[in-house]
Amino acid sequence: MLHIDILTVVPELLEGPFSHSIMKRAKEKGLLSVQTHNLRQWAINKHMQVDDYQFGGGAGMVLMCEPLANAIESLQAAGGPYDEIIYFTPDGTTYNQSTANRLSLKGRLLLICGHYKGIDERIRQQYVTLEISIGDYVLSGGELAAAVVTDSIGRLIPGVLNDETSALFDSFQDNLLAPPVYTRPADFRGMKVPDVLLSGDPKLVEDWRYEEALRRTRERRPDLLGDDPA
Ligand code: ADE
């Protein structure tokens, strides 16, 4: 069972992503629980303030220490310590499948979503154990990153996917991209499914898939094979 708390100033952004399909099933099976918390619960005054101007000047607000520290400490007091406290930021370590695999084995995670200019540096130093970027582009907040990470972790929890082996064949699990897939009809407007997939010979199919995965990876992502990018 993995429990994920998500701290955000825009909880509405996270209402949809975990209510359908695989994430919904994971929650119904009791394998994953996700709870969002509005940082404004820990606002410093009756104006619900959680952010302020940055010292030194410059545009953009910064999420303040006090609400964040109080939120983190009260969530810890209520539910116990976290295995990781994750902050989403473009200057974090780039997220990948091996981090997803590692996080899917944890029991309790706290995800902190920044907004505006981000969060006060002292919170990062004092509480955050892992800083994640989901790619070299800037989002308006960490919420979509939190959704990406929660989805990619949730589906890896044993028992979440119908066929437990299926995550093993995902792209990236062996540092290989996934091979092509086909379904009926075997002939669509003259475009035929490769004969080997219709052969009924599991060994031939397995070899073909491996070769195709290798070919596709060589073509599209040679860096995954340790080769120089094309
Ligand atoms: N917040 C803003 N941009 C982000 C990114 N690329 N990854 C993670 N969190 C972010």
PDB file of C-alpha atoms and ligand atoms in Angstrom:
ATOM      1  CA  MET A   1       0.000   0.000   0.000  1.00  0.00           C
ATOM      2  CA  LEU A   2       1.400   3.362  -1.051  1.00  0.00           C
ATOM      3  CA  HIS A   3       0.022   6.569   0.433  1.00  0.00           C
ATOM      4  CA  ILE A   4       0.717   9.846  -1.353  1.00  0.00           C
ATOM      5  CA  ASP A   5      -0.054  13.252   0.147  1.00  0.00           C
ATOM      6  CA  ILE A   6       0.035  16.179  -2.286  1.00  0.00           C
ATOM      7  CA  LEU A   7       0.417  19.734  -1.011  1.00  0.00           C
ATOM      8  CA  THR A   8      -0.843  22.399  -3.421  1.00  0.00           C
ATOM      9  CA  VAL A   9      -2.450  25.830  -3.673  1.00  0.00           C
ATOM     10  CA  VAL A  10      -4.619  24.601  -6.583  1.00  0.00           C
ATOM     11  CA  PRO A  11      -6.145  21.285  -5.437  1.00  0.00           C
ATOM     12  CA  GLU A  12      -8.777  21.572  -8.201  1.00  0.00           C
ATOM     13  CA  LEU A  13      -6.054  20.749 -10.740  1.00  0.00           C
ATOM     14  CA  LEU A  14      -5.672  17.300  -9.174  1.00  0.00           C
ATOM     15  CA  GLU A  15      -9.329  16.313  -8.964  1.00  0.00           C
ATOM     16  CA  GLY A  16      -9.424  14.496 -12.304  1.00  0.00           C
ATOM     17  CA  PRO A  17      -6.238  12.515 -12.880  1.00  0.00           C
ATOM     18  CA  PHE A  18      -6.659   9.861 -10.182  1.00  0.00           C
ATOM     19  CA  SER A  19     -10.407   9.277 -10.538  1.00  0.00           C
ATOM     20  CA  HIS A  20     -10.371   7.154 -13.681  1.00  0.00           C
ATOM     21  CA  SER A  21      -8.966   4.042 -15.273  1.00  0.00           C
ATOM     22  CA  ILE A  22      -5.886   2.450 -13.700  1.00  0.00           C
ATOM     23  CA  MET A  23      -5.455   4.956 -10.851  1.00  0.00           C
ATOM     24  CA  LYS A  24      -9.103   4.541  -9.897  1.00  0.00           C
ATOM     25  CA  ARG A  25      -8.695   0.763  -9.838  1.00  0.00           C
ATOM     26  CA  ALA A  26      -5.510   1.031  -7.749  1.00  0.00           C
ATOM     27  CA  LYS A  27      -7.388   3.079  -5.173  1.00  0.00           C
ATOM     28  CA  GLU A  28     -10.400   0.737  -5.181  1.00  0.00           C
ATOM     29  CA  LYS A  29      -8.114  -2.253  -4.616  1.00  0.00           C
ATOM     30  CA  GLY A  30      -6.596  -0.480  -1.615  1.00  0.00           C
ATOM     31  CA  LEU A  31      -3.120  -0.492  -3.188  1.00  0.00           C
ATOM     32  CA  LEU A  32      -2.806   3.284  -3.555  1.00  0.00           C
ATOM     33  CA  SER A  33      -4.257   6.230  -1.697  1.00  0.00           C
ATOM     34  CA  VAL A  34      -3.829   9.809  -2.826  1.00  0.00           C
ATOM     35  CA  GLN A  35      -4.868  12.783  -0.735  1.00  0.00           C
ATOM     36  CA  THR A  36      -4.514  16.389  -1.800  1.00  0.00           C
ATOM     37  CA  HIS A  37      -4.169  19.138   0.812  1.00  0.00           C
ATOM     38  CA  ASN A  38      -4.751  22.813   0.203  1.00  0.00           C
ATOM     39  CA  LEU A  39      -1.771  24.767   1.528  1.00  0.00           C
ATOM     40  CA  ARG A  40      -4.153  27.581   2.434  1.00  0.00           C
ATOM     41  CA  GLN A  41      -5.256  25.455   5.409  1.00  0.00           C
ATOM     42  CA  TRP A  42      -1.960  26.577   6.912  1.00  0.00           C
ATOM     43  CA  ALA A  43      -2.188  30.225   5.755  1.00  0.00           C
ATOM     44  CA  ILE A  44      -0.506  32.786   8.001  1.00  0.00           C
ATOM     45  CA  ASN A  45      -3.488  35.151   8.334  1.00  0.00           C
ATOM     46  CA  LYS A  46      -7.187  35.623   7.721  1.00  0.00           C
ATOM     47  CA  HIS A  47      -6.448  36.727   4.153  1.00  0.00           C
ATOM     48  CA  MET A  48      -5.352  33.115   3.533  1.00  0.00           C
ATOM     49  CA  GLN A  49      -1.879  34.334   2.653  1.00  0.00           C
ATOM     50  CA  VAL A  50       0.684  31.637   1.757  1.00  0.00           C
ATOM     51  CA  ASP A  51       3.032  33.603  -0.520  1.00  0.00           C
ATOM     52  CA  ASP A  52       4.973  36.837  -0.517  1.00  0.00           C
ATOM     53  CA  TYR A  53       7.329  38.972  -2.629  1.00  0.00           C
ATOM     54  CA  GLN A  54      10.881  37.770  -2.993  1.00  0.00           C
ATOM     55  CA  PHE A  55      13.695  39.446  -1.079  1.00  0.00           C
ATOM     56  CA  GLY A  56      15.996  41.360  -3.378  1.00  0.00           C
ATOM     57  CA  GLY A  57      13.138  42.316  -5.665  1.00  0.00           C
ATOM     58  CA  GLY A  58      11.889  40.853  -8.913  1.00  0.00           C
ATOM     59  CA  ALA A  59       8.604  39.689 -10.293  1.00  0.00           C
ATOM     60  CA  GLY A  60       6.751  36.685  -8.932  1.00  0.00           C
ATOM     61  CA  MET A  61       5.597  35.457  -5.564  1.00  0.00           C
ATOM     62  CA  VAL A  62       7.301  32.818  -3.426  1.00  0.00           C
ATOM     63  CA  LEU A  63       5.519  30.273  -1.224  1.00  0.00           C
ATOM     64  CA  MET A  64       6.446  31.162   2.363  1.00  0.00           C
ATOM     65  CA  CYS A  65       8.288  29.025   4.920  1.00  0.00           C
ATOM     66  CA  GLU A  66       5.717  29.139   7.664  1.00  0.00           C
ATOM     67  CA  PRO A  67       2.684  27.595   5.934  1.00  0.00           C
ATOM     68  CA  LEU A  68       4.866  24.969   4.257  1.00  0.00           C
ATOM     69  CA  ALA A  69       6.695  23.996   7.465  1.00  0.00           C
ATOM     70  CA  ASN A  70       3.436  23.851   9.431  1.00  0.00           C
ATOM     71  CA  ALA A  71       1.776  21.781   6.702  1.00  0.00           C
ATOM     72  CA  ILE A  72       4.665  19.294   6.472  1.00  0.00           C
ATOM     73  CA  GLU A  73       4.942  18.943  10.237  1.00  0.00           C
ATOM     74  CA  SER A  74       1.224  18.499  10.812  1.00  0.00           C
ATOM     75  CA  LEU A  75       0.916  15.913   8.014  1.00  0.00           C
ATOM     76  CA  GLN A  76       3.864  14.036   9.529  1.00  0.00           C
ATOM     77  CA  ALA A  77       2.360  14.236  13.020  1.00  0.00           C
ATOM     78  CA  ALA A  78      -0.951  12.874  11.727  1.00  0.00           C
ATOM     79  CA  GLY A  79       0.332  10.080   9.481  1.00  0.00           C
ATOM     80  CA  GLY A  80       3.949   9.334  10.420  1.00  0.00           C
ATOM     81  CA  PRO A  81       7.228  10.123   8.677  1.00  0.00           C
ATOM     82  CA  TYR A  82       7.581  10.155   4.893  1.00  0.00           C
ATOM     83  CA  ASP A  83       9.956   7.951   2.909  1.00  0.00           C
ATOM     84  CA  GLU A  84      10.539  10.892   0.579  1.00  0.00           C
ATOM     85  CA  ILE A  85       9.459  14.533   0.554  1.00  0.00           C
ATOM     86  CA  ILE A  86       9.477  15.493  -3.112  1.00  0.00           C
ATOM     87  CA  TYR A  87       9.486  19.009  -4.551  1.00  0.00           C
ATOM     88  CA  PHE A  88       8.720  19.579  -8.246  1.00  0.00           C
ATOM     89  CA  THR A  89      10.973  22.102  -9.915  1.00  0.00           C
ATOM     90  CA  PRO A  90      12.581  22.580 -13.340  1.00  0.00           C
ATOM     91  CA  ASP A  91      15.997  22.572 -11.623  1.00  0.00           C
ATOM     92  CA  GLY A  92      15.435  19.127 -10.077  1.00  0.00           C
ATOM     93  CA  THR A  93      16.795  15.779 -11.279  1.00  0.00           C
ATOM     94  CA  THR A  94      15.126  14.696 -14.522  1.00  0.00           C
ATOM     95  CA  TYR A  95      12.479  12.062 -13.812  1.00  0.00           C
ATOM     96  CA  ASN A  96      12.763   8.649 -15.446  1.00  0.00           C
ATOM     97  CA  GLN A  97      11.500   5.069 -15.189  1.00  0.00           C
ATOM     98  CA  SER A  98      14.171   3.978 -12.733  1.00  0.00           C
ATOM     99  CA  THR A  99      13.080   6.688 -10.269  1.00  0.00           C
ATOM    100  CA  ALA A 100       9.470   5.598 -10.836  1.00  0.00           C
ATOM    101  CA  ASN A 101      10.421   1.984 -10.052  1.00  0.00           C
ATOM    102  CA  ARG A 102      12.212   3.032  -6.877  1.00  0.00           C
ATOM    103  CA  LEU A 103       9.375   5.247  -5.641  1.00  0.00           C
ATOM    104  CA  SER A 104       6.729   2.565  -6.322  1.00  0.00           C
ATOM    105  CA  LEU A 105       8.308   0.468  -3.552  1.00  0.00           C
ATOM    106  CA  LYS A 106       7.851   3.172  -0.897  1.00  0.00           C
ATOM    107  CA  GLY A 107       5.057   3.412   1.673  1.00  0.00           C
ATOM    108  CA  ARG A 108       4.511   7.137   2.211  1.00  0.00           C
ATOM    109  CA  LEU A 109       5.363  10.051  -0.040  1.00  0.00           C
ATOM    110  CA  LEU A 110       4.737  13.777   0.252  1.00  0.00           C
ATOM    111  CA  LEU A 111       4.649  15.734  -3.010  1.00  0.00           C
ATOM    112  CA  ILE A 112       5.015  19.509  -2.786  1.00  0.00           C
ATOM    113  CA  CYS A 113       3.777  21.570  -5.720  1.00  0.00           C
ATOM    114  CA  GLY A 114       5.315  25.002  -6.141  1.00  0.00           C
ATOM    115  CA  HIS A 115       3.513  27.830  -7.834  1.00  0.00           C
ATOM    116  CA  TYR A 116       4.498  31.285  -9.026  1.00  0.00           C
ATOM    117  CA  LYS A 117       8.283  31.580  -8.479  1.00  0.00           C
ATOM    118  CA  GLY A 118       8.520  28.441  -6.332  1.00  0.00           C
ATOM    119  CA  ILE A 119       9.058  27.832  -2.629  1.00  0.00           C
ATOM    120  CA  ASP A 120      11.429  29.453  -0.123  1.00  0.00           C
ATOM    121  CA  GLU A 121      14.889  27.867  -0.423  1.00  0.00           C
ATOM    122  CA  ARG A 122      14.999  27.086   3.316  1.00  0.00           C
ATOM    123  CA  ILE A 123      12.108  24.610   2.973  1.00  0.00           C
ATOM    124  CA  ARG A 124      14.031  22.818   0.249  1.00  0.00           C
ATOM    125  CA  GLN A 125      17.091  22.591   2.473  1.00  0.00           C
ATOM    126  CA  GLN A 126      15.252  21.646   5.646  1.00  0.00           C
ATOM    127  CA  TYR A 127      12.561  19.190   4.539  1.00  0.00           C
ATOM    128  CA  VAL A 128      12.795  18.189   0.878  1.00  0.00           C
ATOM    129  CA  THR A 129      14.627  14.889   0.211  1.00  0.00           C
ATOM    130  CA  LEU A 130      14.171  14.664  -3.571  1.00  0.00           C
ATOM    131  CA  GLU A 131      13.780  17.381  -6.226  1.00  0.00           C
ATOM    132  CA  ILE A 132      12.225  16.257  -9.495  1.00  0.00           C
ATOM    133  CA  SER A 133      11.899  17.891 -12.911  1.00  0.00           C
ATOM    134  CA  ILE A 134       9.668  16.135 -15.457  1.00  0.00           C
ATOM    135  CA  GLY A 135      11.514  17.707 -18.379  1.00  0.00           C
ATOM    136  CA  ASP A 136      13.336  20.732 -19.699  1.00  0.00           C
ATOM    137  CA  TYR A 137      10.373  23.082 -19.970  1.00  0.00           C
ATOM    138  CA  VAL A 138       8.587  25.265 -17.441  1.00  0.00           C
ATOM    139  CA  LEU A 139       5.106  24.491 -16.123  1.00  0.00           C
ATOM    140  CA  SER A 140       3.025  27.059 -14.299  1.00  0.00           C
ATOM    141  CA  GLY A 141       3.069  24.888 -11.194  1.00  0.00           C
ATOM    142  CA  GLY A 142       4.075  21.485  -9.868  1.00  0.00           C
ATOM    143  CA  GLU A 143       0.554  19.985 -10.006  1.00  0.00           C
ATOM    144  CA  LEU A 144       0.813  18.450 -13.473  1.00  0.00           C
ATOM    145  CA  ALA A 145       4.248  17.077 -12.544  1.00  0.00           C
ATOM    146  CA  ALA A 146       2.702  15.554  -9.388  1.00  0.00           C
ATOM    147  CA  ALA A 147       0.014  13.943 -11.560  1.00  0.00           C
ATOM    148  CA  VAL A 148       2.631  12.524 -13.960  1.00  0.00           C
ATOM    149  CA  VAL A 149       4.731  11.097 -11.137  1.00  0.00           C
ATOM    150  CA  THR A 150       1.735   9.672  -9.212  1.00  0.00           C
ATOM    151  CA  ASP A 151       0.379   7.981 -12.342  1.00  0.00           C
ATOM    152  CA  SER A 152       3.738   6.489 -13.337  1.00  0.00           C
ATOM    153  CA  ILE A 153       4.367   5.189  -9.805  1.00  0.00           C
ATOM    154  CA  GLY A 154       0.816   3.996  -9.163  1.00  0.00           C
ATOM    155  CA  ARG A 155       0.700   1.653 -12.144  1.00  0.00           C
ATOM    156  CA  LEU A 156       3.925  -0.054 -10.986  1.00  0.00           C
ATOM    157  CA  ILE A 157       2.556  -1.103  -7.595  1.00  0.00           C
ATOM    158  CA  PRO A 158       2.250  -4.913  -7.730  1.00  0.00           C
ATOM    159  CA  GLY A 159      -1.367  -5.914  -8.339  1.00  0.00           C
ATOM    160  CA  VAL A 160      -2.434  -2.635  -9.937  1.00  0.00           C
ATOM    161  CA  LEU A 161      -2.139  -3.736 -13.562  1.00  0.00           C
ATOM    162  CA  ASN A 162      -4.376  -6.631 -14.598  1.00  0.00           C
ATOM    163  CA  ASP A 163      -1.581  -8.667 -16.065  1.00  0.00           C
ATOM    164  CA  GLU A 164       1.155  -8.288 -13.510  1.00  0.00           C
ATOM    165  CA  THR A 165       3.883  -8.867 -16.034  1.00  0.00           C
ATOM    166  CA  SER A 166       2.760  -6.157 -18.397  1.00  0.00           C
ATOM    167  CA  ALA A 167       4.768  -3.330 -16.830  1.00  0.00           C
ATOM    168  CA  LEU A 168       7.862  -5.456 -17.444  1.00  0.00           C
ATOM    169  CA  PHE A 169       7.466  -4.869 -21.171  1.00  0.00           C
ATOM    170  CA  ASP A 170       6.903  -1.123 -21.006  1.00  0.00           C
ATOM    171  CA  SER A 171       9.250   1.204 -22.803  1.00  0.00           C
ATOM    172  CA  PHE A 172      12.322   1.990 -20.664  1.00  0.00           C
ATOM    173  CA  GLN A 173      12.046  -1.027 -18.336  1.00  0.00           C
ATOM    174  CA  ASP A 174      15.133  -2.562 -20.006  1.00  0.00           C
ATOM    175  CA  ASN A 175      16.412   0.730 -21.317  1.00  0.00           C
ATOM    176  CA  LEU A 176      14.582  -0.283 -24.504  1.00  0.00           C
ATOM    177  CA  LEU A 177      11.606   1.349 -26.197  1.00  0.00           C
ATOM    178  CA  ALA A 178       8.543  -0.883 -26.604  1.00  0.00           C
ATOM    179  CA  PRO A 179       8.052  -2.793 -29.876  1.00  0.00           C
ATOM    180  CA  PRO A 180       5.085  -1.995 -32.192  1.00  0.00           C
ATOM    181  CA  VAL A 181       1.706  -3.527 -31.367  1.00  0.00           C
ATOM    182  CA  TYR A 182      -1.207  -4.543 -33.611  1.00  0.00           C
ATOM    183  CA  THR A 183      -4.800  -5.681 -33.187  1.00  0.00           C
ATOM    184  CA  ARG A 184      -7.563  -6.828 -35.557  1.00  0.00           C
ATOM    185  CA  PRO A 185      -7.968  -6.750 -38.476  1.00  0.00           C
ATOM    186  CA  ALA A 186      -4.859  -8.571 -39.744  1.00  0.00           C
ATOM    187  CA  ASP A 187      -5.218  -6.648 -43.008  1.00  0.00           C
ATOM    188  CA  PHE A 188      -6.278  -3.004 -42.820  1.00  0.00           C
ATOM    189  CA  ARG A 189      -6.620  -1.441 -46.287  1.00  0.00           C
ATOM    190  CA  GLY A 190      -3.796  -3.585 -47.542  1.00  0.00           C
ATOM    191  CA  MET A 191      -1.515  -2.873 -44.587  1.00  0.00           C
ATOM    192  CA  LYS A 192      -0.695  -6.251 -43.095  1.00  0.00           C
ATOM    193  CA  VAL A 193       0.259  -7.302 -39.586  1.00  0.00           C
ATOM    194  CA  PRO A 194       3.722  -8.971 -39.594  1.00  0.00           C
ATOM    195  CA  ASP A 195       3.288 -12.717 -40.241  1.00  0.00           C
ATOM    196  CA  VAL A 196       5.300 -13.709 -37.194  1.00  0.00           C
ATOM    197  CA  LEU A 197       2.621 -12.254 -34.879  1.00  0.00           C
ATOM    198  CA  LEU A 198       0.063 -14.565 -36.471  1.00  0.00           C
ATOM    199  CA  SER A 199       2.373 -17.619 -36.308  1.00  0.00           C
ATOM    200  CA  GLY A 200       1.217 -18.770 -32.871  1.00  0.00           C
ATOM    201  CA  ASP A 201       4.853 -19.509 -31.949  1.00  0.00           C
ATOM    202  CA  PRO A 202       5.610 -17.682 -28.660  1.00  0.00           C
ATOM    203  CA  LYS A 203       9.371 -17.985 -29.061  1.00  0.00           C
ATOM    204  CA  LEU A 204       9.328 -16.476 -32.557  1.00  0.00           C
ATOM    205  CA  VAL A 205       7.049 -13.678 -31.309  1.00  0.00           C
ATOM    206  CA  GLU A 206       9.315 -12.970 -28.336  1.00  0.00           C
ATOM    207  CA  ASP A 207      12.440 -12.836 -30.552  1.00  0.00           C
ATOM    208  CA  TRP A 208      10.693 -10.567 -33.068  1.00  0.00           C
ATOM    209  CA  ARG A 209       9.557  -8.185 -30.311  1.00  0.00           C
ATOM    210  CA  TYR A 210      13.044  -8.014 -28.876  1.00  0.00           C
ATOM    211  CA  GLU A 211      14.587  -7.261 -32.276  1.00  0.00           C
ATOM    212  CA  GLU A 212      11.965  -4.597 -33.005  1.00  0.00           C
ATOM    213  CA  ALA A 213      12.508  -2.991 -29.587  1.00  0.00           C
ATOM    214  CA  LEU A 214      16.228  -2.910 -30.260  1.00  0.00           C
ATOM    215  CA  ARG A 215      15.767  -1.485 -33.765  1.00  0.00           C
ATOM    216  CA  ARG A 216      13.374   1.193 -32.574  1.00  0.00           C
ATOM    217  CA  THR A 217      15.670   2.160 -29.706  1.00  0.00           C
ATOM    218  CA  ARG A 218      18.697   2.346 -32.031  1.00  0.00           C
ATOM    219  CA  GLU A 219      16.741   4.594 -34.402  1.00  0.00           C
ATOM    220  CA  ARG A 220      15.008   6.860 -31.918  1.00  0.00           C
ATOM    221  CA  ARG A 221      16.937   6.812 -28.655  1.00  0.00           C
ATOM    222  CA  PRO A 222      20.491   5.537 -29.190  1.00  0.00           C
ATOM    223  CA  ASP A 223      21.425   7.290 -25.934  1.00  0.00           C
ATOM    224  CA  LEU A 224      19.487   4.562 -24.047  1.00  0.00           C
ATOM    225  CA  LEU A 225      21.881   1.965 -25.495  1.00  0.00           C
ATOM    226  CA  GLY A 226      24.891   3.995 -24.442  1.00  0.00           C
ATOM    227  CA  ASP A 227      25.553   4.973 -28.076  1.00  0.00           C
ATOM    228  CA  ASP A 228      25.945   8.531 -29.257  1.00  0.00           C
ATOM    229  CA  PRO A 229      22.673  10.235 -30.161  1.00  0.00           C
ATOM    230  CA  ALA A 230      22.174  10.409 -33.922  1.00  0.00           C
TER     231      ALA A 230
HETATM  232  N1  ADE B   1       7.474  23.049 -12.132  1.00  0.00           N
HETATM  233  C1  ADE B   1       7.591  23.896 -13.166  1.00  0.00           C
HETATM  234  N2  ADE B   1       8.169  23.303 -14.205  1.00  0.00           N
HETATM  235  C2  ADE B   1       8.424  22.013 -13.833  1.00  0.00           C
HETATM  236  C3  ADE B   1       9.021  20.900 -14.461  1.00  0.00           C
HETATM  237  N3  ADE B   1       9.491  20.946 -15.712  1.00  0.00           N
HETATM  238  N4  ADE B   1       9.117  19.735 -13.767  1.00  0.00           N
HETATM  239  C4  ADE B   1       8.681  19.697 -12.504  1.00  0.00           C
HETATM  240  N5  ADE B   1       8.106  20.700 -11.851  1.00  0.00           N
HETATM  241  C5  ADE B   1       7.980  21.873 -12.505  1.00  0.00           C
END
